[in-house]
Tab-separated table of C-alpha atoms in Angstrom:
chain	number	residue	atom	x	y	z
T	154	LYS	CA	-16.353	-21.663	-7.837
T	155	LYS	CA	-18.366	-19.265	-9.520
T	156	THR	CA	-17.906	-18.448	-12.561
T	157	PRO	CA	-18.070	-15.112	-13.990
T	158	PRO	CA	-21.348	-14.020	-16.286
T	159	PRO	CA	-19.918	-14.391	-20.149
T	160	PRO	CA	-19.407	-11.437	-22.086
T	161	GLN	CA	-22.205	-9.318	-23.769
T	162	HIS	CA	-20.360	-8.762	-26.494
T	163	SER	CA	-18.327	-9.891	-29.563
T	164	MET	CA	-15.722	-11.896	-28.228
T	165	SER	CA	-13.882	-11.883	-31.570
T	166	GLN	CA	-10.298	-10.258	-31.265
T	167	THR	CA	-7.418	-10.064	-33.257
T	168	VAL	CA	-4.509	-12.216	-31.664
T	169	SER	CA	-1.396	-11.316	-33.890
T	170	GLN	CA	-1.241	-10.842	-37.368
T	171	THR	CA	-0.422	-14.983	-38.044
T	172	VAL	CA	-2.640	-15.861	-35.427
T	173	GLY	CA	-5.410	-13.706	-37.441
T	174	GLU	CA	-5.049	-14.895	-40.645
T	175	GLN	CA	-6.238	-18.634	-38.955
T	176	ILE	CA	-9.335	-17.531	-36.474
T	177	SER	CA	-12.432	-16.381	-38.336
T	178	ALA	CA	-13.301	-12.593	-38.037
T	179	ALA	CA	-17.095	-13.924	-37.352
T	180	THR	CA	-18.342	-13.203	-33.712
T	181	ALA	CA	-18.608	-15.435	-30.531
T	182	GLN	CA	-21.767	-15.357	-28.880
T	183	ASP	CA	-22.028	-16.016	-25.231
T	184	THR	CA	-24.738	-18.486	-26.680
T	185	HIS	CA	-22.128	-20.334	-29.262
T	186	PRO	CA	-22.400	-24.070	-28.516
T	187	GLY	CA	-18.714	-24.542	-28.392
T	188	THR	CA	-17.868	-21.993	-26.182
T	189	LEU	CA	-15.342	-23.060	-23.177
T	190	TYR	CA	-14.880	-20.831	-20.067
T	191	VAL	CA	-10.882	-21.103	-18.932
T	192	ASP	CA	-9.749	-20.335	-15.475
T	193	GLY	CA	-6.890	-20.654	-13.586
T	194	LEU	CA	-4.499	-18.451	-16.089
T	195	PRO	CA	-1.691	-16.452	-15.011
T	196	PRO	CA	-0.970	-13.027	-15.633
T	197	THR	CA	1.046	-13.376	-18.478
T	198	ALA	CA	-1.521	-15.596	-20.629
T	199	THR	CA	-1.928	-13.858	-23.931
T	200	GLU	CA	-4.105	-14.391	-26.967
T	201	PRO	CA	-1.537	-16.386	-28.817
T	202	ALA	CA	-0.240	-18.531	-26.522
T	203	ILE	CA	-3.983	-19.534	-25.600
T	204	TYR	CA	-4.666	-20.240	-29.162
T	205	GLU	CA	-1.631	-22.253	-29.390
T	206	LEU	CA	-3.129	-24.540	-26.819
T	207	PHE	CA	-6.490	-25.083	-28.102
T	208	LYS	CA	-5.822	-24.998	-31.960
T	209	GLU	CA	-5.047	-28.717	-31.897
T	210	TYR	CA	-8.494	-30.031	-31.082
T	211	GLY	CA	-10.296	-28.104	-33.377
T	212	ALA	CA	-11.177	-25.023	-35.334
T	213	ILE	CA	-11.363	-21.641	-33.669
T	214	VAL	CA	-13.923	-18.831	-33.805
T	215	SER	CA	-12.588	-16.960	-31.740
T	216	ILE	CA	-10.717	-16.137	-28.370
T	217	TYR	CA	-12.045	-13.473	-25.136
T	218	LEU	CA	-9.087	-13.017	-23.024
T	219	GLY	CA	-10.500	-11.017	-19.897
T	220	ARG	CA	-8.336	-7.880	-19.377
T	221	ASN	CA	-7.718	-5.358	-16.673
T	222	LYS	CA	-8.813	-2.194	-18.287
T	223	HIS	CA	-5.860	-0.149	-16.720
T	224	THR	CA	-2.683	-2.475	-16.718
T	225	GLN	CA	-4.136	-4.634	-19.814
T	226	GLN	CA	-2.982	-7.713	-17.717
T	227	SER	CA	-5.036	-11.063	-17.658
T	228	LEU	CA	-7.647	-11.108	-15.109
T	229	GLY	CA	-7.055	-15.268	-15.127
T	230	TYR	CA	-9.664	-16.056	-17.571
T	231	ALA	CA	-10.974	-16.524	-20.993
T	232	TYR	CA	-13.147	-17.600	-23.147
T	233	VAL	CA	-12.392	-19.950	-25.977
T	234	ASN	CA	-15.005	-20.586	-28.773
T	235	PHE	CA	-14.888	-23.618	-30.965
T	236	LYS	CA	-16.592	-24.070	-34.307
T	237	THR	CA	-18.466	-27.351	-32.903
T	238	LYS	CA	-19.785	-28.464	-29.508
T	239	GLU	CA	-17.374	-31.745	-30.132
T	240	ASP	CA	-14.355	-30.093	-30.692
T	241	GLY	CA	-15.068	-27.975	-27.225
T	242	ALA	CA	-15.865	-30.976	-26.004
T	243	ARG	CA	-12.932	-32.845	-26.766
T	244	ALA	CA	-10.452	-29.712	-25.971
T	245	LYS	CA	-12.177	-29.984	-22.159
T	246	ASP	CA	-11.608	-33.162	-21.603
T	247	ALA	CA	-7.699	-32.750	-22.493
T	248	LEU	CA	-6.944	-29.332	-20.998
T	249	HIS	CA	-9.044	-29.986	-17.675
T	250	LEU	CA	-6.702	-29.575	-15.195
T	251	GLN	CA	-3.643	-29.789	-16.891
T	252	PRO	CA	-0.611	-26.707	-16.426
T	253	PHE	CA	-1.195	-23.708	-18.764
T	254	GLN	CA	2.616	-24.052	-19.695
T	255	PRO	CA	5.160	-26.808	-18.712
T	256	LYS	CA	7.128	-23.452	-16.768
T	257	GLN	CA	4.271	-22.957	-14.337
T	258	PRO	CA	3.151	-26.099	-13.124
T	259	ASN	CA	1.463	-24.495	-10.125
T	260	TYR	CA	-1.379	-22.856	-12.490
T	261	LEU	CA	-3.660	-25.650	-13.640
T	262	LEU	CA	-6.568	-24.958	-16.151
T	263	ASN	CA	-10.375	-25.119	-15.006
T	264	VAL	CA	-12.148	-25.814	-18.554
T	265	MET	CA	-16.178	-26.302	-18.399
T	266	TRP	CA	-18.704	-25.156	-19.843
T	267	PRO	CA	-19.896	-21.666	-19.297
T	268	GLU	CA	-22.589	-21.213	-16.875
T	269	HIS	CA	-25.196	-18.544	-18.339
T	270	ASP	CA	-28.144	-18.837	-15.249
T	271	PRO	CA	-26.838	-16.344	-12.853
T	272	SER	CA	-28.760	-18.223	-9.659
T	273	LYS	CA	-27.037	-21.183	-10.529
T	274	ARG	CA	-23.190	-19.174	-10.405
T	275	ARG	CA	-24.283	-17.620	-7.493
T	276	ALA	CA	-25.225	-20.726	-5.679
T	277	PRO	CA	-22.800	-21.939	-3.231
T	278	ASP	CA	-23.789	-25.381	-3.518
T	279	GLY	CA	-20.945	-27.796	-4.110
T	280	ASN	CA	-18.507	-25.606	-3.202
T	281	VAL	CA	-16.130	-25.652	-0.551
T	282	PHE	CA	-13.580	-23.338	0.863
T	283	ILE	CA	-10.533	-25.258	2.610
T	284	LYS	CA	-7.239	-23.241	4.865
T	285	GLY	CA	-4.577	-24.054	6.572
T	286	LEU	CA	-2.729	-25.905	3.657
T	287	ALA	CA	0.675	-26.011	3.722
T	288	ARG	CA	2.649	-23.490	1.404
T	289	SER	CA	4.441	-26.007	-0.496
T	290	ILE	CA	1.124	-27.884	-1.638
T	291	THR	CA	0.759	-27.609	-5.110
T	292	GLN	CA	-3.207	-27.306	-6.953
T	293	GLN	CA	-2.396	-30.641	-8.549
T	294	GLN	CA	-1.423	-32.264	-5.143
T	295	LEU	CA	-4.881	-31.170	-3.817
T	296	HIS	CA	-6.766	-32.340	-6.691
T	297	ASP	CA	-5.270	-35.808	-6.627
T	298	VAL	CA	-5.982	-36.182	-2.687
T	299	LEU	CA	-9.608	-35.121	-2.969
T	300	ARG	CA	-10.092	-36.558	-5.755
T	301	ALA	CA	-8.895	-40.016	-4.342
T	302	GLU	CA	-11.332	-39.834	-0.901
T	303	ILE	CA	-14.422	-38.275	-2.243
T	304	GLY	CA	-15.028	-37.529	-5.612
T	305	PRO	CA	-14.946	-35.884	-9.007
T	306	ILE	CA	-14.250	-32.389	-8.953
T	307	GLN	CA	-15.406	-29.563	-11.429
T	308	CYS	CA	-13.021	-26.545	-10.324
T	309	ILE	CA	-10.385	-26.216	-8.162
T	310	LYS	CA	-9.065	-22.840	-7.576
T	311	MET	CA	-5.731	-22.078	-5.607
T	312	PRO	CA	-4.266	-18.458	-5.512
T	313	LEU	CA	-1.164	-17.893	-5.766
T	314	ASN	CA	1.533	-15.054	-4.567
T	315	GLU	CA	3.996	-13.038	-6.574
T	316	ARG	CA	6.559	-16.297	-6.428
T	317	GLY	CA	3.776	-18.610	-7.533
T	318	HIS	CA	3.503	-20.596	-4.602
T	319	SER	CA	0.270	-21.033	-2.156
T	320	LYS	CA	-1.556	-18.530	-0.413
T	321	GLY	CA	-2.483	-21.772	2.136
T	322	TYR	CA	-6.102	-21.766	0.666
T	323	SER	CA	-8.290	-23.137	-1.884
T	324	TYR	CA	-11.550	-23.155	-3.396
T	325	VAL	CA	-12.912	-26.406	-4.725
T	326	GLN	CA	-16.101	-27.048	-6.644
T	327	PHE	CA	-17.592	-30.432	-6.532
T	328	GLU	CA	-19.647	-32.475	-9.422
T	329	LYS	CA	-22.256	-33.567	-6.568
T	330	VAL	CA	-23.618	-31.617	-3.463
T	331	GLU	CA	-22.860	-34.722	-1.491
T	332	ASP	CA	-19.284	-35.128	-2.339
T	333	ALA	CA	-19.291	-31.013	-1.041
T	334	GLU	CA	-20.744	-32.472	2.470
T	335	GLN	CA	-18.962	-35.495	2.685
T	336	CYS	CA	-15.312	-33.574	2.176
T	337	ILE	CA	-16.837	-31.116	5.268
T	338	LYS	CA	-17.276	-33.687	7.255
T	339	GLN	CA	-14.636	-36.549	6.723
T	340	LEU	CA	-11.743	-33.769	6.232
T	341	ASP	CA	-12.212	-31.027	8.407
T	342	GLY	CA	-9.496	-31.025	11.319
T	343	THR	CA	-7.352	-33.106	9.490
T	344	GLU	CA	-4.001	-33.094	8.921
T	345	LEU	CA	-2.162	-32.863	5.050
T	346	GLU	CA	1.571	-32.420	4.511
T	347	GLY	CA	1.835	-31.800	8.337
T	348	LYS	CA	-0.698	-29.141	8.860
T	349	THR	CA	-4.071	-29.149	10.145
T	350	ILE	CA	-6.528	-28.199	7.649
T	351	THR	CA	-10.376	-26.210	7.609
T	352	VAL	CA	-12.875	-27.291	5.440
T	353	ALA	CA	-15.753	-25.632	5.474
T	354	GLN	CA	-18.920	-24.508	2.394
T	355	PHE	CA	-18.186	-22.053	1.086
T	356	VAL	CA	-19.859	-18.568	1.945
T	357	PRO	CA	-20.598	-15.717	-1.017
T	358	ARG	CA	-18.582	-12.578	-0.327
T	359	GLU	CA	-21.944	-10.833	0.532
T	360	GLN	CA	-22.744	-12.940	3.694
T	361	ARG	CA	-18.992	-12.981	5.234
T	362	ALA	CA	-20.131	-9.684	6.522
T	363	THR	CA	-22.795	-11.292	8.754
T	364	ASP	CA	-20.935	-14.881	9.251
T	365	PHE	CA	-18.057	-14.658	10.722
T	366	THR	CA	-16.317	-17.124	12.642
T	367	ASN	CA	-12.837	-15.395	13.753
T	368	VAL	CA	-12.887	-13.421	17.065
T	369	TYR	CA	-10.334	-10.459	18.094
T	370	VAL	CA	-10.047	-9.624	21.261
T	371	LYS	CA	-8.085	-7.047	23.040
T	372	ASN	CA	-7.162	-6.200	26.927
T	373	ILE	CA	-5.479	-9.288	27.473
T	374	PRO	CA	-3.308	-9.295	30.963
T	375	LYS	CA	0.135	-9.337	30.512
T	376	THR	CA	0.500	-12.135	32.737
T	377	TRP	CA	-1.920	-14.647	31.382
T	378	THR	CA	-0.162	-17.420	28.711
T	379	GLN	CA	-2.119	-18.600	25.876
T	380	ALA	CA	-3.209	-21.431	27.622
T	381	ASP	CA	-4.702	-19.844	29.881
T	382	PHE	CA	-6.485	-17.570	27.447
T	383	MET	CA	-7.516	-20.983	25.688
T	384	GLU	CA	-9.153	-22.074	28.652
T	385	ALA	CA	-11.455	-18.909	28.919
T	386	CYS	CA	-11.981	-19.473	25.349
T	387	SER	CA	-12.752	-23.215	25.117
T	388	SER	CA	-15.832	-22.377	27.494
T	389	ILE	CA	-17.329	-20.666	25.374
T	390	GLY	CA	-17.142	-23.398	22.263
T	391	GLN	CA	-15.452	-25.458	20.066
T	392	VAL	CA	-12.082	-23.379	19.061
T	393	THR	CA	-10.532	-24.379	15.657
T	394	ALA	CA	-7.242	-22.347	15.857
T	395	ILE	CA	-5.911	-19.547	17.879
T	396	TYR	CA	-3.270	-16.882	17.797
T	397	PHE	CA	-1.685	-15.897	20.775
T	398	PRO	CA	1.548	-13.256	19.989
T	399	THR	CA	4.121	-12.960	23.104
T	400	LYS	CA	7.497	-11.099	23.054
T	401	ASN	CA	10.236	-11.041	25.399
T	402	THR	CA	10.665	-9.278	28.155
T	403	LYS	CA	14.257	-8.994	30.500
T	404	SER	CA	14.590	-10.865	33.512
T	405	ALA	CA	17.123	-8.998	36.055
T	406	SER	CA	17.176	-11.718	38.494
T	407	GLY	CA	17.792	-14.150	35.826
T	408	ALA	CA	20.827	-11.835	34.337
T	409	LYS	CA	22.302	-11.892	37.856
T	410	ASP	CA	22.605	-15.778	37.844
T	411	ALA	CA	23.689	-16.329	34.541
T	412	GLY	CA	25.326	-13.455	33.207
T	413	ASP	CA	23.091	-13.192	30.513
T	414	ALA	CA	19.679	-11.032	30.022
T	415	ALA	CA	17.099	-13.834	30.615
T	416	SER	CA	14.012	-13.310	28.451
T	417	THR	CA	10.666	-14.675	29.252
T	418	PRO	CA	7.478	-14.592	26.741
T	419	THR	CA	5.064	-11.919	27.903
T	420	ALA	CA	1.382	-11.656	26.262
T	421	VAL	CA	1.239	-7.604	24.494
T	422	GLY	CA	-2.286	-8.051	25.419
T	423	TRP	CA	-3.914	-9.018	21.926
T	424	ALA	CA	-5.120	-12.693	20.249
T	425	MET	CA	-7.377	-13.681	17.543
T	426	VAL	CA	-9.152	-17.113	18.188
T	427	ASN	CA	-11.472	-19.018	15.334
T	428	TYR	CA	-14.628	-20.992	16.619
T	429	SER	CA	-16.029	-23.812	14.781
T	430	THR	CA	-19.740	-21.926	14.022
T	431	THR	CA	-20.689	-18.714	14.062
T	432	GLU	CA	-23.116	-18.560	16.997
T	433	GLN	CA	-20.282	-19.403	19.093
T	434	ALA	CA	-18.421	-16.676	17.875
T	435	ARG	CA	-21.070	-14.554	18.963
T	436	GLN	CA	-21.653	-15.472	22.318
T	437	ALA	CA	-18.009	-15.028	22.426
T	438	LEU	CA	-18.681	-11.296	21.548
T	439	GLU	CA	-20.970	-11.096	25.131
T	440	ALA	CA	-19.153	-14.026	27.639
T	441	LEU	CA	-15.161	-12.576	26.614
T	442	PRO	CA	-16.057	-9.342	28.198
T	443	GLN	CA	-17.513	-10.607	31.396
T	444	VAL	CA	-14.514	-13.123	32.297
T	445	ASP	CA	-13.230	-12.610	36.079
T	446	LEU	CA	-9.293	-11.401	35.242
T	447	GLY	CA	-8.716	-11.965	38.951
T	448	ASP	CA	-7.765	-8.071	39.366
T	449	GLU	CA	-9.904	-5.215	39.659
T	450	SER	CA	-8.089	-3.004	38.686
T	451	LEU	CA	-7.658	-4.477	35.411
T	452	PRO	CA	-10.122	-3.219	32.335
T	453	SER	CA	-11.920	-6.022	30.695
T	454	MET	CA	-11.369	-8.046	27.827
T	455	TRP	CA	-13.179	-6.547	24.538
T	456	ALA	CA	-14.020	-8.936	21.924
T	457	GLY	CA	-15.212	-8.059	17.990
T	458	PRO	CA	-15.512	-9.875	14.508
T	459	ALA	CA	-11.639	-10.217	12.966
T	460	ARG	CA	-11.754	-7.944	9.951
T	461	LYS	CA	-9.096	-6.950	7.384
T	462	LYS	CA	-7.518	-3.849	7.282
T	463	THR	CA	-9.921	-2.311	4.048
T	464	GLY	CA	-12.660	-3.647	6.476
T	465	LEU	CA	-11.922	-0.964	8.692
T	466	THR	CA	-13.786	1.826	10.379
T	467	PRO	CA	-10.622	5.124	10.131
T	468	PHE	CA	-10.124	7.088	12.893
T	469	PRO	CA	-12.359	10.802	12.876
T	470	ASP	CA	-9.828	13.212	12.367
T	471	LYS	CA	-8.053	14.974	15.523
T	472	PRO	CA	-10.077	18.102	15.780
T	473	ALA	CA	-7.555	21.402	14.966
T	474	LYS	CA	-5.375	22.718	18.059
T	475	VAL	CA	-7.097	26.118	19.679
T	476	ASN	CA	-3.459	28.171	20.023
T	477	THR	CA	-4.392	30.021	23.866
T	478	ALA	CA	-0.545	31.676	23.651
T	479	VAL	CA	1.171	34.553	22.085
T	480	PHE	CA	4.664	36.009	20.808
T	481	VAL	CA	5.988	39.206	22.559
T	482	ARG	CA	8.418	40.745	20.764
T	483	ASN	CA	10.978	43.807	21.254
T	484	LEU	CA	10.709	43.946	24.962
T	485	PRO	CA	13.224	46.145	27.327
T	486	PRO	CA	15.572	44.648	29.399
T	487	SER	CA	14.274	45.072	32.373
T	488	CYS	CA	11.088	42.926	32.019
T	489	ASP	CA	10.153	40.201	33.888
T	490	ASN	CA	8.129	36.969	34.179
T	491	GLU	CA	6.222	39.603	36.324
T	492	LYS	CA	6.081	42.977	34.247
T	493	LEU	CA	5.532	40.732	31.221
T	494	PHE	CA	2.598	39.067	33.564
T	495	ALA	CA	1.138	42.934	34.750
T	496	LEU	CA	0.937	44.005	30.977
T	497	PHE	CA	-1.042	41.483	29.199
T	498	SER	CA	-3.145	40.530	32.627
T	499	SER	CA	-5.691	43.163	30.948
T	500	CYS	CA	-6.516	41.139	27.930
T	501	GLY	CA	-7.984	37.890	30.127
T	502	ALA	CA	-7.357	35.276	32.779
T	503	ILE	CA	-3.582	34.122	32.112
T	504	ALA	CA	-2.524	30.733	32.839
T	505	SER	CA	1.461	31.750	32.550
T	506	ALA	CA	3.841	34.310	31.626
T	507	LYS	CA	7.432	34.032	30.937
T	508	VAL	CA	10.526	36.218	29.453
T	509	GLU	CA	13.394	33.577	27.316
T	510	ARG	CA	16.867	34.481	29.446
T	511	ASP	CA	19.682	33.935	27.919
T	512	PRO	CA	21.587	30.558	29.967
T	513	THR	CA	25.060	31.813	30.980
T	514	THR	CA	24.200	36.172	32.151
T	515	GLY	CA	20.971	35.293	32.740
T	516	GLN	CA	19.859	38.980	30.422
T	517	SER	CA	16.737	38.819	29.019
T	518	ARG	CA	16.429	38.235	25.267
T	519	GLY	CA	13.992	40.800	24.183
T	520	PHE	CA	11.228	38.393	23.513
T	521	GLY	CA	8.747	36.030	25.614
T	522	VAL	CA	5.571	33.575	25.615
T	523	VAL	CA	1.959	34.933	27.372
T	524	THR	CA	-0.280	31.674	27.837
T	525	PHE	CA	-3.750	32.874	28.449
T	526	SER	CA	-6.915	30.202	29.733
T	527	ASN	CA	-9.172	31.210	26.791
T	528	PRO	CA	-8.446	30.826	23.076
T	529	ASP	CA	-11.216	34.108	22.627
T	530	SER	CA	-8.031	36.408	25.031
T	531	VAL	CA	-5.014	35.964	22.457
T	532	ALA	CA	-6.966	38.301	19.569
T	533	THR	CA	-7.641	40.555	22.580
T	534	ALA	CA	-4.318	40.819	23.213
T	535	ILE	CA	-2.999	41.522	19.418
T	536	ARG	CA	-5.672	43.862	18.735
T	537	SER	CA	-5.080	46.101	22.445
T	538	LEU	CA	-0.650	45.653	22.379
T	539	HIS	CA	0.472	45.053	19.426
T	540	ASP	CA	2.168	47.921	17.670
T	541	ARG	CA	2.499	49.846	21.328
T	542	ALA	CA	4.960	51.769	22.593
T	543	LEU	CA	6.043	51.642	25.832
T	544	LYS	CA	7.254	54.268	28.264
T	545	GLY	CA	11.108	54.829	28.425
T	546	HIS	CA	11.724	52.061	25.278
T	547	SER	CA	12.309	53.064	21.591
T	548	ALA	CA	10.842	49.659	20.082
T	549	HIS	CA	7.447	49.117	19.595
T	550	LEU	CA	6.151	45.554	21.033
T	551	HIS	CA	5.742	42.723	18.994
T	552	VAL	CA	2.976	40.211	19.051
T	553	VAL	CA	1.510	37.611	16.982
T	554	PRO	CA	-0.094	34.183	17.655
T	555	TYR	CA	2.205	32.000	18.898
T	556	LYS	CA	3.239	28.797	16.862
T	557	SER	CA	5.427	26.285	17.876
T	558	LYS	CA	8.946	25.111	16.090
T	559	ALA	CA	6.946	22.541	13.797
T	560	GLU	CA	4.347	24.978	12.289
T	561	ARG	CA	7.015	27.740	11.535
T	562	SER	CA	7.169	27.920	8.129
T	563	PRO	CA	10.709	27.203	7.060
T	564	ALA	CA	12.978	29.598	5.925
T	565	GLN	CA	12.402	29.834	1.982
T	566	PRO	CA	15.495	29.340	-0.533
T	567	MET	CA	16.797	32.643	-1.957
T	568	PHE	CA	16.625	30.430	-5.214
T	569	ASN	CA	14.342	27.732	-5.252
T	570	ILE	CA	16.306	25.531	-7.703
T	571	SER	CA	17.527	21.651	-6.792
T	572	PRO	CA	21.140	20.620	-5.877
T	573	LYS	CA	21.102	19.022	-9.803
T	574	GLN	CA	20.202	22.435	-11.581
T	575	MET	CA	22.683	24.685	-8.836
T	576	THR	CA	25.513	21.853	-9.888
T	577	ALA	CA	24.688	22.292	-13.754
T	578	MET	CA	24.690	26.033	-12.763
T	579	VAL	CA	28.351	26.339	-11.165
T	580	GLN	CA	30.446	23.973	-14.487
T	581	ALA	CA	28.588	26.563	-16.619
T	582	MET	CA	29.694	29.537	-14.982
T	583	GLN	CA	33.117	27.560	-14.284
T	584	GLN	CA	33.605	27.002	-18.494
T	585	MET	CA	32.426	30.739	-18.921
T	586	MET	CA	35.695	31.390	-16.635
T	587	LEU	CA	37.970	29.625	-18.237
T	588	GLN	CA	37.133	30.767	-22.264
T	589	ARG	CA	37.032	34.265	-20.688
T	590	HIS	CA	40.861	33.391	-19.602
T	591	ALA	CA	41.587	31.685	-22.597
T	592	HIS	CA	40.267	34.524	-24.520
T	593	MET	CA	42.746	37.374	-22.642
T	594	ILE	CA	45.880	35.360	-23.017
T	595	GLU	CA	45.176	34.746	-26.787
T	596	GLN	CA	45.054	38.651	-26.753
T	597	GLN	CA	47.983	39.028	-24.502
T	598	GLN	CA	49.959	36.865	-27.347
T	599	HIS	CA	48.700	38.823	-29.973
T	600	TYR	CA	49.456	42.427	-28.137
T	601	PRO	CA	52.750	43.423	-29.437
T	602	ALA	CA	51.715	42.433	-32.972
T	603	GLN	CA	49.418	44.830	-32.987
T	604	LEU	CA	50.831	47.414	-31.494
T	605	GLU	CA	53.562	47.628	-34.438
T	606	GLN	CA	50.826	47.374	-36.984
T	607	GLN	CA	49.714	50.661	-35.111
T	608	ARG	CA	52.786	51.940	-34.940
T	609	LEU	CA	53.650	51.353	-38.927
T	610	VAL	CA	50.286	52.292	-39.706
T	611	GLN	CA	51.076	55.663	-37.730
T	612	GLN	CA	53.926	56.318	-39.530
T	613	GLN	CA	52.859	56.149	-42.921
T	614	GLN	CA	49.979	58.360	-42.020
T	615	GLN	CA	52.369	60.473	-40.821
T	616	GLU	CA	54.944	60.473	-44.176
T	617	GLN	CA	51.783	61.155	-46.376
T	618	GLN	CA	50.682	64.576	-44.098
T	619	GLN	CA	54.718	65.410	-44.370
T	620	GLN	CA	54.250	65.320	-48.547
T	621	GLN	CA	50.934	66.825	-48.309
T	622	GLN	CA	52.173	69.717	-47.174
T	623	GLN	CA	55.390	69.670	-49.073
């Protein structure tokens, strides 16, 4: 297993106010003699938790936790700098291959001295890749088996899913290259926890594009069974694994006899096969298309390296659809298909001309579609006949490029508001109407009193005028 290069910048980092008081503010360089590389941390790991785990083994100078620059989530590794190399060695011996927390037993720590030589970090010597593991097996169980059967292990990494369970494969780094070679010879093809495992030398990512053993095969006859496909693949080389998907097809004869629809497995037309070596996989790419299928009408099988979705070449964009038809509106009632054909025949070769009619009465609906053989004729028809007046018909022709129902723009709403906003508007209007109604009722209740007050005011004004006249 390769360890990431140590950071080139200072690894001092504030953990928290309480822990920060106990950690020295001095910088920790990657050349510090007490630096430990810690791998296998869970995504929820934090600097305080790492400090609490390592503090009992000596004075810690600083802690650097690798984080995702966008989410700030742990990347699974950290550097812990002790003041002395003796303290780092004591922590390494005590915590190597131990769980990070009791509640997370599947996350075992890989504690080791950091490797500063890039060539040694990238070297695959001593590293093996194991796949086909049972999902129930833990990292500790796999370590115990390999430690007892082969030899001392320097590092082991088992990727886990979101629930903390194994993904079915693991990376193992032995302390000796001879132990890695012995592991491949002794355990490859054996059973572990009821499943056959595959053990091979670890291949760096940059070399996996050329070194492959998985082959994807398509155009497999539907009448083939897994045994037929296995026979064709085994004649090329040693097959370590095979995946042959099928689907159930109902049988009419079986349904009549048994009363229920009998089903038989039928090949879906593709499969995957894994060979023991890259050379055999390359030979399969040439040999499988040449296999005699027994029927000359069937296409030959196709074989290629199996790739993930991220490595597939995307399909090229589909060319834009060329329009060869025009939509004609304001046709006279007497216009039929023949007259429409004759009207547009001067614009170019016509493939079809159709006037839309009412399905019940058979009368023309006043519009139709003309399809040309050449897309250039569409522009000619629009230029020549659009807004043209026909003899005996008052409305002018309306000629535009034809659009399918999916291409037509939907009708725009009068108000571009959401249903939630419309509900709020209705509620506001209802509240306003209730307030106005309440105000009118209040006015009606006080209206007689207002009239009486106005009558008294007018009577007083009349009396004052009479006194002034006297």
